[in-house]
XYZ file of C-alpha atoms in Angstrom:
743
model
C 2.055 218.530 139.960
C 1.495 221.878 138.415
C -0.813 224.061 140.023
C -2.820 226.946 138.822
C -2.452 230.070 140.880
C -5.267 231.971 141.552
C -3.282 235.221 142.079
C -0.868 235.097 139.285
C 1.384 238.104 138.402
C 0.548 240.154 135.679
C 3.088 238.634 133.037
C 2.214 234.821 133.734
C -1.910 236.064 133.729
C -0.931 237.430 129.908
C 0.726 234.435 128.863
C -0.303 232.991 125.697
C -1.197 229.312 125.129
C 1.751 227.362 124.412
C 0.061 225.763 121.045
C -2.235 228.667 119.554
C 0.001 231.212 120.738
C -3.234 233.407 121.714
C -4.020 234.854 124.883
C -7.972 234.819 124.565
C -9.559 233.101 127.716
C -12.826 231.679 125.818
C -14.069 228.922 127.448
C -16.413 228.314 125.111
C -14.411 228.224 122.064
C -11.341 226.786 123.380
C -11.945 225.381 126.499
C -10.464 226.716 129.755
C -7.101 228.358 129.909
C -4.987 227.444 132.954
C -1.686 229.224 133.334
C 1.169 227.401 135.384
C 3.817 229.205 137.101
C 6.187 225.839 137.850
C 6.754 225.149 134.038
C 5.899 228.882 132.893
C 3.289 228.722 130.074
C -0.203 228.623 129.893
C -2.706 225.944 127.682
C -5.991 226.067 126.468
C -7.612 222.843 127.383
C -9.035 222.202 123.773
C -5.542 222.882 121.996
C -4.118 220.297 124.657
C -6.989 217.294 123.606
C -7.151 218.332 120.244
C -3.346 217.972 119.134
C -2.390 215.156 117.207
C 0.433 213.812 118.139
C -0.181 213.819 122.184
C -1.692 211.077 123.991
C -2.587 211.411 127.836
C -0.073 208.836 129.622
C -0.575 209.844 133.185
C -3.265 209.712 135.677
C -5.881 212.569 136.014
C -4.010 214.099 138.586
C -0.592 213.987 137.139
C 0.898 216.756 134.518
C -1.738 218.912 132.993
C -4.928 217.106 132.942
C -3.464 213.632 132.632
C -0.892 214.769 129.920
C 2.831 214.593 130.796
C 4.682 217.980 131.074
C 7.645 216.405 128.710
C 4.725 215.102 126.490
C 3.295 218.320 126.083
C 6.835 220.091 125.685
C 7.893 217.239 122.652
C 4.225 218.244 121.111
C 4.841 221.766 120.829
C 8.572 221.230 119.524
C 6.818 218.511 116.738
C 3.901 221.620 115.685
C 6.921 223.902 115.802
C 8.119 222.545 112.118
C 4.288 222.278 110.927
C 2.873 225.537 109.254
C -0.792 226.416 109.505
C -2.591 226.031 105.986
C -4.910 228.636 107.282
C -2.570 231.620 108.950
C 0.552 230.309 107.798
C 2.467 230.435 110.986
C 4.407 227.691 112.372
C 3.011 225.805 115.338
C -0.070 224.013 113.931
C -0.401 220.980 116.102
C -3.628 219.755 114.862
C -4.267 217.678 111.412
C -6.904 216.758 109.570
C -7.723 212.888 110.643
C -8.168 211.696 106.334
C -5.207 210.116 105.565
C -4.613 211.752 102.098
C -4.949 214.865 103.789
C -2.136 217.226 104.728
C -3.664 219.886 105.982
C -2.811 221.351 109.780
C -4.104 224.398 111.360
C -4.081 225.803 115.160
C -7.620 225.376 116.688
C -8.602 229.161 116.515
C -7.563 228.969 113.027
C -9.677 225.599 112.332
C -12.755 226.958 114.017
C -12.963 230.107 112.139
C -12.470 228.116 108.872
C -15.195 225.842 110.148
C -13.483 222.792 110.853
C -14.635 220.124 113.052
C -13.246 218.695 116.211
C -14.912 215.241 117.874
C -14.422 215.526 121.691
C -14.737 211.773 122.140
C -12.945 208.252 121.154
C -9.797 209.142 119.826
C -10.471 213.390 119.814
C -10.315 213.096 115.691
C -10.045 216.743 114.038
C -11.605 217.305 110.233
C -10.952 219.958 107.916
C -13.374 221.853 106.030
C -13.157 219.897 103.086
C -13.483 216.913 105.029
C -15.456 217.271 108.004
C -18.930 215.187 108.852
C -22.188 216.465 107.646
C -25.762 216.433 108.284
C -28.528 215.358 105.399
C -31.790 215.287 105.354
C -34.234 212.983 103.516
C -36.892 215.729 102.335
C -36.673 219.292 101.303
C -40.136 220.231 102.467
C -39.377 222.080 105.366
C -41.080 225.844 105.185
C -38.947 228.983 104.647
C -37.867 229.550 108.727
C -37.721 227.342 111.909
C -36.905 228.914 115.451
C -33.884 227.787 117.163
C -35.109 225.896 119.670
C -32.500 227.003 121.899
C -32.859 231.061 121.691
C -36.148 231.312 119.461
C -34.000 233.018 116.413
C -35.409 232.396 113.229
C -32.848 230.257 110.941
C -33.408 228.912 107.632
C -33.649 224.935 107.690
C -30.580 224.161 106.030
C -27.594 221.969 107.939
C -24.517 223.755 107.508
C -21.970 224.009 109.962
C -23.347 226.646 112.142
C -26.792 225.446 111.760
C -27.607 221.653 113.012
C -30.460 219.454 113.020
C -31.804 217.131 116.023
C -31.516 213.551 114.871
C -34.557 212.658 116.901
C -36.750 215.488 116.209
C -36.993 216.519 112.451
C -38.660 220.004 113.623
C -35.565 220.711 115.823
C -32.905 223.046 114.770
C -30.195 224.957 116.561
C -27.383 227.308 116.201
C -24.204 225.444 116.716
C -23.155 228.293 119.409
C -26.467 227.735 121.376
C -25.596 224.193 121.337
C -22.271 224.480 122.738
C -23.206 226.749 125.718
C -26.346 224.321 126.397
C -23.794 221.798 126.285
C -21.531 223.366 128.650
C -24.000 224.272 131.103
C -26.145 220.885 131.051
C -23.323 219.055 131.291
C -23.511 214.815 130.021
C -26.438 214.204 132.631
C -28.409 216.907 131.522
C -28.029 217.423 127.744
C -30.281 216.327 125.661
C -32.871 217.389 122.879
C -35.086 220.034 123.553
C -38.340 219.261 122.470
C -37.992 215.154 123.420
C -35.230 214.908 126.068
C -33.964 212.091 124.065
C -30.233 211.731 125.143
C -28.443 209.248 123.452
C -28.751 209.348 120.144
C -28.635 213.183 120.592
C -25.478 213.420 122.427
C -23.726 210.632 120.081
C -24.790 213.188 116.766
C -23.625 216.368 118.492
C -20.382 214.708 119.450
C -20.364 213.694 116.021
C -20.844 217.017 114.869
C -17.964 218.614 116.834
C -20.053 219.567 119.991
C -18.082 219.292 123.403
C -20.010 217.863 126.089
C -17.969 217.711 129.519
C -18.304 215.199 131.987
C -19.960 217.058 134.875
C -23.203 218.188 136.812
C -25.347 220.611 135.305
C -24.165 224.226 136.612
C -27.691 224.732 137.971
C -27.253 221.964 140.338
C -24.051 223.477 141.449
C -25.077 227.119 142.539
C -26.233 226.901 146.458
C -29.857 228.022 147.085
C -30.647 228.163 143.515
C -34.174 227.408 143.674
C -34.918 229.491 146.918
C -37.157 231.770 144.873
C -39.630 229.096 144.323
C -40.401 229.030 147.823
C -41.917 232.335 147.709
C -44.866 233.346 146.225
C -46.354 236.424 144.508
C -49.067 238.613 146.301
C -48.853 242.032 144.710
C -51.215 243.767 142.126
C -49.019 244.329 138.911
C -52.166 245.910 136.710
C -51.616 249.391 135.335
C -54.575 250.532 137.037
C -54.887 248.824 140.398
C -58.303 250.269 142.454
C -57.537 249.315 145.876
C -57.279 252.336 148.083
C -55.153 249.888 150.361
C -52.293 249.895 147.764
C -50.689 247.105 145.237
C -49.552 245.072 148.105
C -53.042 244.511 150.023
C -53.760 241.047 150.090
C -57.180 240.110 151.777
C -58.158 235.904 150.941
C -62.097 235.903 150.007
C -62.711 239.405 148.807
C -62.373 241.080 145.770
C -58.948 242.239 146.945
C -57.450 238.901 147.206
C -54.244 238.834 144.747
C -54.825 236.132 141.698
C -51.352 235.036 140.220
C -50.950 234.708 136.484
C -51.715 231.093 135.699
C -48.374 230.988 133.226
C -45.328 232.628 135.269
C -47.033 232.999 138.546
C -44.780 236.275 139.516
C -47.423 238.948 138.244
C -50.973 239.132 140.094
C -53.661 241.301 139.990
C -56.777 242.145 142.576
C -60.213 240.157 141.414
C -61.731 243.560 141.186
C -58.925 245.486 139.431
C -59.291 242.773 136.567
C -63.083 242.393 136.758
C -62.559 238.345 137.799
C -65.483 236.916 139.716
C -63.462 234.405 141.501
C -60.023 232.776 141.762
C -61.209 229.755 139.845
C -61.267 232.517 136.617
C -57.847 232.082 134.551
C -55.844 235.208 134.435
C -52.355 235.906 132.146
C -50.221 238.447 132.904
C -49.544 240.765 129.680
C -46.217 239.412 129.375
C -47.204 235.679 129.284
C -49.685 236.558 126.713
C -46.736 237.819 124.032
C -43.846 235.897 125.248
C -44.421 233.127 122.606
C -43.949 235.745 119.857
C -41.852 238.543 119.047
C -43.787 240.987 117.172
C -43.097 244.301 115.136
C -46.501 245.810 116.010
C -47.095 248.910 115.108
C -49.541 251.271 115.804
C -51.256 252.106 112.756
C -52.366 255.749 111.909
C -55.954 256.729 113.501
C -58.599 255.880 110.530
C -60.140 259.209 109.297
C -63.199 260.330 110.703
C -65.987 260.628 108.089
C -66.942 264.359 107.057
C -70.250 263.623 105.486
C -73.278 264.582 107.692
C -74.795 260.967 106.261
C -73.290 259.526 109.085
C -75.071 259.365 112.291
C -73.574 259.665 115.646
C -75.093 257.211 118.172
C -76.778 259.508 120.759
C -78.262 256.825 123.396
C -75.127 254.603 124.283
C -75.753 254.472 128.386
C -79.063 252.181 128.568
C -79.570 254.399 131.892
C -81.046 258.044 131.433
C -78.179 260.360 132.848
C -78.170 264.499 133.178
C -76.491 265.815 129.906
C -76.127 268.701 127.893
C -78.705 269.899 125.845
C -79.032 267.650 122.439
C -78.559 269.117 119.025
C -79.863 267.570 115.581
C -77.912 264.408 114.647
C -76.347 266.305 111.520
C -75.019 269.302 113.610
C -73.913 267.401 116.370
C -71.547 265.041 114.123
C -70.510 268.200 112.239
C -69.572 269.916 116.076
C -68.212 266.364 117.152
C -65.562 266.583 113.966
C -64.781 270.295 114.785
C -64.268 269.615 118.654
C -62.113 266.437 118.062
C -59.907 268.768 115.618
C -59.184 270.764 118.536
C -58.131 267.936 120.945
C -55.664 265.086 120.897
C -55.692 262.320 123.317
C -53.505 259.514 123.432
C -54.732 256.011 122.423
C -51.826 253.567 122.872
C -51.319 250.510 124.942
C -49.937 251.090 128.501
C -46.254 252.144 128.493
C -44.949 248.688 129.664
C -46.828 247.281 126.610
C -45.777 249.670 123.779
C -42.190 249.538 124.622
C -42.036 246.168 124.441
C -44.004 246.068 121.212
C -41.424 248.483 120.067
C -38.532 246.723 120.702
C -39.392 243.375 118.491
C -37.170 241.564 115.982
C -36.988 243.075 112.416
C -37.749 242.247 108.890
C -40.815 240.816 107.539
C -38.633 237.341 106.879
C -39.198 236.568 110.704
C -42.594 237.344 110.883
C -45.597 234.686 110.843
C -48.052 235.242 108.519
C -51.740 235.373 108.924
C -52.571 232.710 106.054
C -50.359 230.314 108.014
C -51.877 230.974 111.343
C -55.131 230.576 109.656
C -54.200 227.503 107.869
C -53.148 225.949 111.295
C -56.606 226.504 113.086
C -58.016 225.160 109.645
C -56.347 221.642 110.686
C -59.198 221.723 113.512
C -61.884 221.369 110.376
C -63.173 218.145 110.200
C -64.685 216.484 106.748
C -67.927 216.168 108.263
C -70.167 218.645 106.200
C -72.636 220.426 108.024
C -75.330 221.567 105.691
C -76.387 225.637 106.280
C -79.850 226.940 104.818
C -79.216 230.791 104.206
C -82.300 233.113 103.102
C -79.751 235.450 101.307
C -82.251 238.147 101.925
C -82.077 238.235 105.610
C -78.303 236.539 105.768
C -78.149 237.983 109.619
C -81.367 236.262 111.012
C -80.819 232.972 108.991
C -77.415 232.620 109.681
C -78.052 233.486 113.957
C -80.664 230.531 113.524
C -77.831 228.152 112.259
C -75.178 229.052 114.554
C -77.530 228.965 117.454
C -78.777 225.210 116.445
C -77.398 222.638 118.706
C -76.607 220.737 116.212
C -74.393 223.549 114.626
C -70.372 222.477 115.095
C -68.316 225.237 114.337
C -65.239 222.367 113.202
C -67.922 221.000 110.834
C -67.057 221.693 107.501
C -69.532 224.341 106.147
C -71.928 223.997 102.981
C -74.055 226.717 101.933
C -77.514 226.452 100.328
C -79.643 228.981 99.602
C -83.238 229.328 99.845
C -86.103 231.763 99.841
C -88.985 231.916 101.863
C -91.087 233.101 98.889
C -90.651 229.665 97.229
C -93.263 227.696 98.347
C -91.592 224.612 97.106
C -88.627 224.879 99.146
C -85.791 224.496 96.766
C -82.175 224.758 97.308
C -79.838 226.369 95.429
C -75.928 225.560 95.876
C -74.014 228.663 97.450
C -70.417 230.092 97.935
C -69.541 229.777 101.287
C -66.954 232.996 101.104
C -69.376 234.824 99.526
C -72.317 233.848 102.981
C -69.398 234.695 105.166
C -68.415 237.837 103.418
C -72.359 239.083 103.521
C -72.316 237.949 107.379
C -69.472 240.077 107.768
C -71.186 243.265 105.979
C -74.248 242.704 108.068
C -72.109 242.568 111.400
C -70.180 245.663 110.784
C -73.480 247.504 110.382
C -75.200 246.049 113.188
C -76.199 247.481 116.546
C -73.676 245.930 118.367
C -70.928 248.276 117.201
C -71.008 251.430 117.190
C -68.386 254.178 115.140
C -68.247 255.201 111.982
C -65.004 253.818 110.798
C -63.010 252.192 113.703
C -65.952 250.203 115.811
C -66.457 249.600 119.133
C -68.821 247.586 121.097
C -72.223 248.961 122.111
C -74.137 248.369 125.342
C -77.434 246.992 124.398
C -79.512 244.945 127.250
C -81.399 243.093 124.815
C -78.637 241.901 122.579
C -77.391 240.679 126.007
C -80.766 238.756 126.972
C -80.128 237.218 123.692
C -76.229 236.566 123.976
C -75.937 238.127 120.513
C -72.748 239.641 121.578
C -71.277 235.749 122.039
C -73.132 235.082 118.568
C -70.945 238.020 116.928
C -67.525 236.919 118.550
C -68.203 233.384 117.390
C -69.178 234.418 113.835
C -66.183 236.152 113.515
C -63.660 233.248 114.424
C -65.756 230.853 112.311
C -65.352 233.397 109.684
C -61.315 233.545 109.745
C -61.096 229.820 110.396
C -63.015 228.586 107.550
C -61.894 231.054 104.890
C -64.162 234.302 105.300
C -62.908 238.212 104.826
C -61.598 240.071 107.065
C -63.391 242.150 109.128
C -61.196 245.121 109.232
C -63.390 247.294 111.235
C -62.031 247.096 115.376
C -61.316 249.772 116.555
C -57.560 250.013 118.405
C -59.081 250.231 121.484
C -61.087 247.317 120.875
C -58.585 245.558 119.681
C -56.017 246.163 122.819
C -58.469 244.862 124.850
C -58.881 241.465 123.425
C -55.115 241.387 122.829
C -53.801 242.642 125.685
C -56.861 242.930 128.241
C -58.742 246.387 128.918
C -56.571 246.627 132.250
C -53.620 247.503 129.577
C -55.590 249.961 127.430
C -56.268 253.609 127.435
C -59.216 254.288 125.516
C -58.925 258.008 123.222
C -61.558 260.478 122.274
C -61.941 258.990 118.961
C -63.625 256.035 120.550
C -66.541 258.097 121.711
C -69.545 258.307 119.352
C -72.028 259.683 122.254
C -71.343 263.318 121.277
C -72.924 265.113 125.060
C -70.036 262.672 126.559
C -67.467 263.749 123.978
C -68.529 267.249 124.609
C -68.234 267.169 128.189
C -64.509 265.526 127.720
C -63.480 267.857 125.332
C -64.467 270.681 128.067
C -62.516 269.521 130.853
C -59.586 268.732 128.692
C -59.545 272.469 127.568
C -60.413 274.427 130.355
C -57.401 276.825 130.886
C -58.575 278.332 134.643
C -59.730 276.522 137.806
C -62.830 278.398 137.498
C -63.819 277.347 134.161
C -62.765 273.901 134.914
C -64.949 273.867 138.149
C -67.462 275.454 136.374
C -67.741 272.567 133.849
C -67.362 270.204 136.821
C -70.552 271.856 137.977
C -72.325 271.851 135.035
C -71.938 268.108 134.422
C -71.394 266.813 137.891
C -74.660 264.566 138.227
C -73.336 262.707 135.169
C -69.627 262.706 136.761
C -71.678 261.526 140.000
C -73.266 258.646 137.835
C -70.279 257.219 136.500
C -68.525 257.569 139.853
C -65.785 260.316 138.335
C -67.372 263.197 140.481
C -64.026 264.407 142.707
C -62.421 267.833 144.113
C -59.688 268.468 142.087
C -56.590 270.440 143.744
C -55.049 271.584 140.457
C -55.458 272.421 136.837
C -53.252 268.997 135.933
C -55.985 266.778 138.112
C -58.408 267.478 134.812
C -55.962 265.061 132.328
C -56.659 262.494 135.331
C -60.169 263.026 135.350
C -60.567 262.530 131.700
C -58.934 258.976 131.197
C -61.087 257.823 134.075
C -64.512 259.447 132.200
C -63.030 257.919 129.036
C -62.256 254.268 130.330
C -65.654 254.316 131.938
C -67.610 255.162 128.532
C -65.303 253.159 126.333
C -64.378 250.068 128.606
C -66.154 249.566 131.935
C -69.496 250.429 130.710
C -69.473 247.878 128.167
C -67.508 245.156 130.187
C -70.580 242.409 130.029
C -70.749 242.925 126.349
C -67.053 242.453 125.880
C -66.669 239.380 128.037
C -69.608 237.933 126.130
C -67.989 239.179 122.463
C -64.446 237.718 123.450
C -65.747 233.969 124.880
C -67.342 233.788 121.496
C -64.025 234.672 120.152
C -62.463 231.723 121.757
C -64.258 229.530 119.102
C -61.769 227.603 117.419
C -58.855 228.889 119.359
C -58.989 232.371 117.568
C -58.846 234.683 120.515
C -55.908 232.359 121.897
C -53.984 233.476 118.252
C -54.781 236.585 118.589
C -52.982 236.922 121.988
C -50.184 235.425 120.738
C -49.669 236.718 117.357
C -51.116 240.473 118.085
C -49.217 242.435 115.319
C -50.410 240.039 112.915
C -54.341 240.093 113.270
C -54.341 243.536 113.908
C -53.894 244.463 110.229
C -56.818 241.991 109.459
C -59.021 242.981 112.396
C -58.640 246.839 112.587
C -57.524 247.710 108.663
C -59.449 247.153 105.449
C -57.901 245.300 102.889
C -55.798 247.482 100.068
C -57.444 248.055 96.739
C -56.692 245.745 94.063
C -54.827 246.680 91.315
C -54.962 245.622 87.813
C -51.767 243.372 88.324
C -53.199 241.842 91.889
C -56.420 240.979 90.098
C -54.849 239.110 86.993
C -52.272 237.251 88.869
C -54.823 235.905 91.117
C -56.857 234.028 88.611
C -55.437 231.261 86.635
C -56.237 230.021 83.268
C -58.095 226.929 82.407
C -59.078 224.918 79.684
C -58.248 226.044 76.090
C -56.831 229.759 76.258
C -57.940 231.895 73.687
C -54.868 234.252 72.894
C -56.800 237.557 72.072
C -59.659 237.264 75.129
C -56.875 236.821 77.297
C -55.158 240.017 75.863
C -59.043 241.781 76.506
C -58.719 240.860 79.578
C -55.703 242.247 80.550
C -56.612 245.422 78.818
C -59.943 245.719 80.562
C -58.557 245.207 83.808
C -56.167 248.237 82.928
C -59.302 250.507 81.839
C -61.274 249.305 85.146
C -58.331 250.735 87.286
C -57.523 253.611 85.107
C -61.508 254.585 85.708
C -62.113 253.942 81.983
C -65.066 251.576 82.791
C -68.033 251.431 84.461
C -67.176 248.436 86.954
C -64.446 248.593 89.519
C -61.827 245.835 90.874
C -64.492 245.081 93.585
C -67.107 244.521 91.267
C -65.414 241.591 88.961
C -63.996 240.318 92.359
C -67.624 240.204 93.877
C -69.091 238.850 90.373
C -66.357 235.910 90.577
C -66.337 235.053 93.701
C -68.788 236.678 95.972
C -66.044 238.385 97.965
C -64.886 242.268 98.187
C -61.456 241.253 98.625
C -58.970 238.368 99.443
C -59.949 236.400 102.229
C -56.478 236.296 104.589
C -56.980 232.420 104.306
C -56.564 232.969 100.288
C -59.459 231.478 98.152
C -60.350 227.710 98.197
C -60.177 226.675 95.486
C -58.193 229.298 93.631
C -59.839 231.716 91.514
C -59.745 230.876 87.700
C -60.908 231.990 84.046
C -61.526 230.375 81.284
C -62.617 231.602 77.509
C -66.066 230.300 75.956
C -67.966 231.062 73.096
C -70.782 232.985 74.454
C -72.052 236.413 74.356
C -71.465 237.695 78.231
C -69.560 236.274 80.825
C -70.621 234.024 83.661
C -69.429 233.781 87.121
C -69.581 230.486 89.411
C -69.055 231.755 93.217
C -69.305 228.436 94.182
C -66.148 227.397 92.326
C -64.288 230.809 92.012
C -64.371 230.885 88.005
C -65.134 233.566 85.823
C -66.030 232.564 81.948
C -64.922 235.583 79.657
C -66.771 235.663 76.700
C -64.883 235.627 73.049
C -65.543 238.403 70.941
C -64.372 239.710 68.151
C -63.829 243.190 68.861
C -62.133 245.041 72.365
C -65.200 247.628 72.184
C -67.893 244.798 72.454
C -65.844 242.388 75.394
C -65.725 245.881 77.676
C -69.579 246.627 76.869
C -70.563 242.948 77.554
C -68.156 242.482 80.635
C -69.651 246.145 82.009
C -73.080 245.478 81.354
C -73.527 242.015 82.821
C -71.432 242.573 85.640
C -73.049 245.650 86.804
C -76.467 244.712 86.286
C -76.055 241.097 88.204
C -74.561 242.830 91.002
C -77.614 245.623 91.068
C -79.925 242.463 91.260
C -78.239 241.162 93.874
C -78.162 244.308 96.100
C -82.042 244.714 95.591
C -82.369 241.478 96.869
C -80.380 241.879 99.555
C -81.765 245.272 100.241
C -85.488 243.538 101.244
C -84.133 243.138 104.885
C -81.310 245.846 105.951
C -78.939 245.123 109.089
C -81.007 245.360 112.381
C -80.288 248.519 114.106
C -80.922 249.787 117.874
C -84.481 252.121 118.383
C -82.792 254.845 120.514
C -86.077 255.217 122.297
C -87.213 252.015 122.880
C -83.665 250.096 123.212
C -85.027 247.313 121.320
C -84.008 245.645 118.100
C -85.826 245.590 115.044
C -85.716 245.331 110.981
C -85.755 248.652 109.181
């Protein structure tokens, strides 16, 4: 028997395949290539199997894989008289099995032309015109699916390179991925990646030309393949390890015991380094939080700080009194803080490993998960059973809080809103818009004392709010609003978002996160100190405060100031508000929202940290569909009116029109339900129905009358609603008493 020589000379190593005449050695495409010095030829395994005029007449150990050498030479001689339909060269040993088809080709040419070779039965070959295809009974697939092996996105259309599982309607594969999987898994382990079906799956894959070798899986043949599973990870891997004895220190039954990631088990953290109270608490490493989705997350530009002196800077962030610098007036503080912040630029990014991971993800909007799709999926939890919420429109926050804290409230029930008035002695209920209610609730939440900052907001430290569990309720309200079709908050700071998505231990706050003027001034003075003398002078000046927060230390070099600044920032922005943050995070777990934020951070970043884009005339026109009998002139007036509003030639704004018709200032991430509509009616003034998102346009004789009536009605209606809502302003924190009160 001819035997492959492991140490063949170069001339034998470079022998081309006797059938296809290529010297390529690519087992996944052409099968194993063997060179037989005794007979002076090389052959690809697949070229031999698929040749049409040869049969395995010998035993497995005879000749080449049971094919006798004299039969191989006869087949080569036969093929030398046949010209390849594709490359036009002789030696085409493979022919299409369809009787009337006369096409012949080499195996590599056939693969290039997308022919199918069946490695089963009589080892049939089909040309590109007669190859078997997969047929789908429904065309209701969404735009893209992931290949369940490589997780790359593909269009769900069966082609030569894209195959569908016969047993799972949502399992799609690349042909190349399946072939590599089959070669590695072998006949005993090759199965559907979703349902583990073997028989139906293998039969279909063989029909579609996937070679499934009769061998054990490659991982079963590797010696000591699972040896590492016997080892456990005992090291702290978080960015900021606080253990003085090092990352490898692990003391059981103490705060320095190492907790492993509940998903992968290959990363760990000391309990104290991730603020865990016990081993029973769940903890996931950064990689596992993000592994289910490859994002193209990019850090957005910081929102510019307000330049108006009307925006007050919170001057009471620490509950305990601490020695600080002399205070200035609120307006003076704000102007000075803006000036100082412009002088110093401090980093505000996730940790380097997270940033690197974020910036190396798949490109192209085609492959992004759409936020509306994610929220619609979360909305599948909502039951048809309705829960009626009685809301006092003059005090949305407090009445919503009472409803949400009720034991009978279930966030998975459908929400029905009715408005009530405490001045109505008859207790009458008026139908309300759910989306309007959620929009008003988010506005109140943004201006509440639970958050601080001008545009991008962080959590405050408020003992009374903690006592009343308001941070938890705020997180729950945000989660309910997103899932039930409410607006996007858009006021989170990057630091707050990064803490939620990636964990506080992987977040670096910046000076922009500090709203307390005195703390910001201390940080700036330390950071801008040019000499050791000036640095020591600043530290001595604020030593009481530094000692109070645990950051007082002896600095050996001038560069040590940067680590001191980072520690002060981390304490003030993150560590100080640890209790509110944990409570807020628990609230966001409602309906699975926090889990989705951590899975798709780049998508949720856009709705949690950014305000929606300003509506254009075209966007608003496309948003509304026409119901009822259209009036051509009125619809023309409507489009002209929208253009006039966009050009600033009207007393109203695009936002005013949307509020008037739907109760929302912007389009919710999950879209409107029902979709907004317009209709033309014979009346003098427009009517907005927020429950049905309907805008009735007045039919007028002239455009001037149409615009005047629209402007007057919309502005007057919104003014009256604003006056009604201003009877109860959002509750704020009294800096002197540290208690909430209604203004």
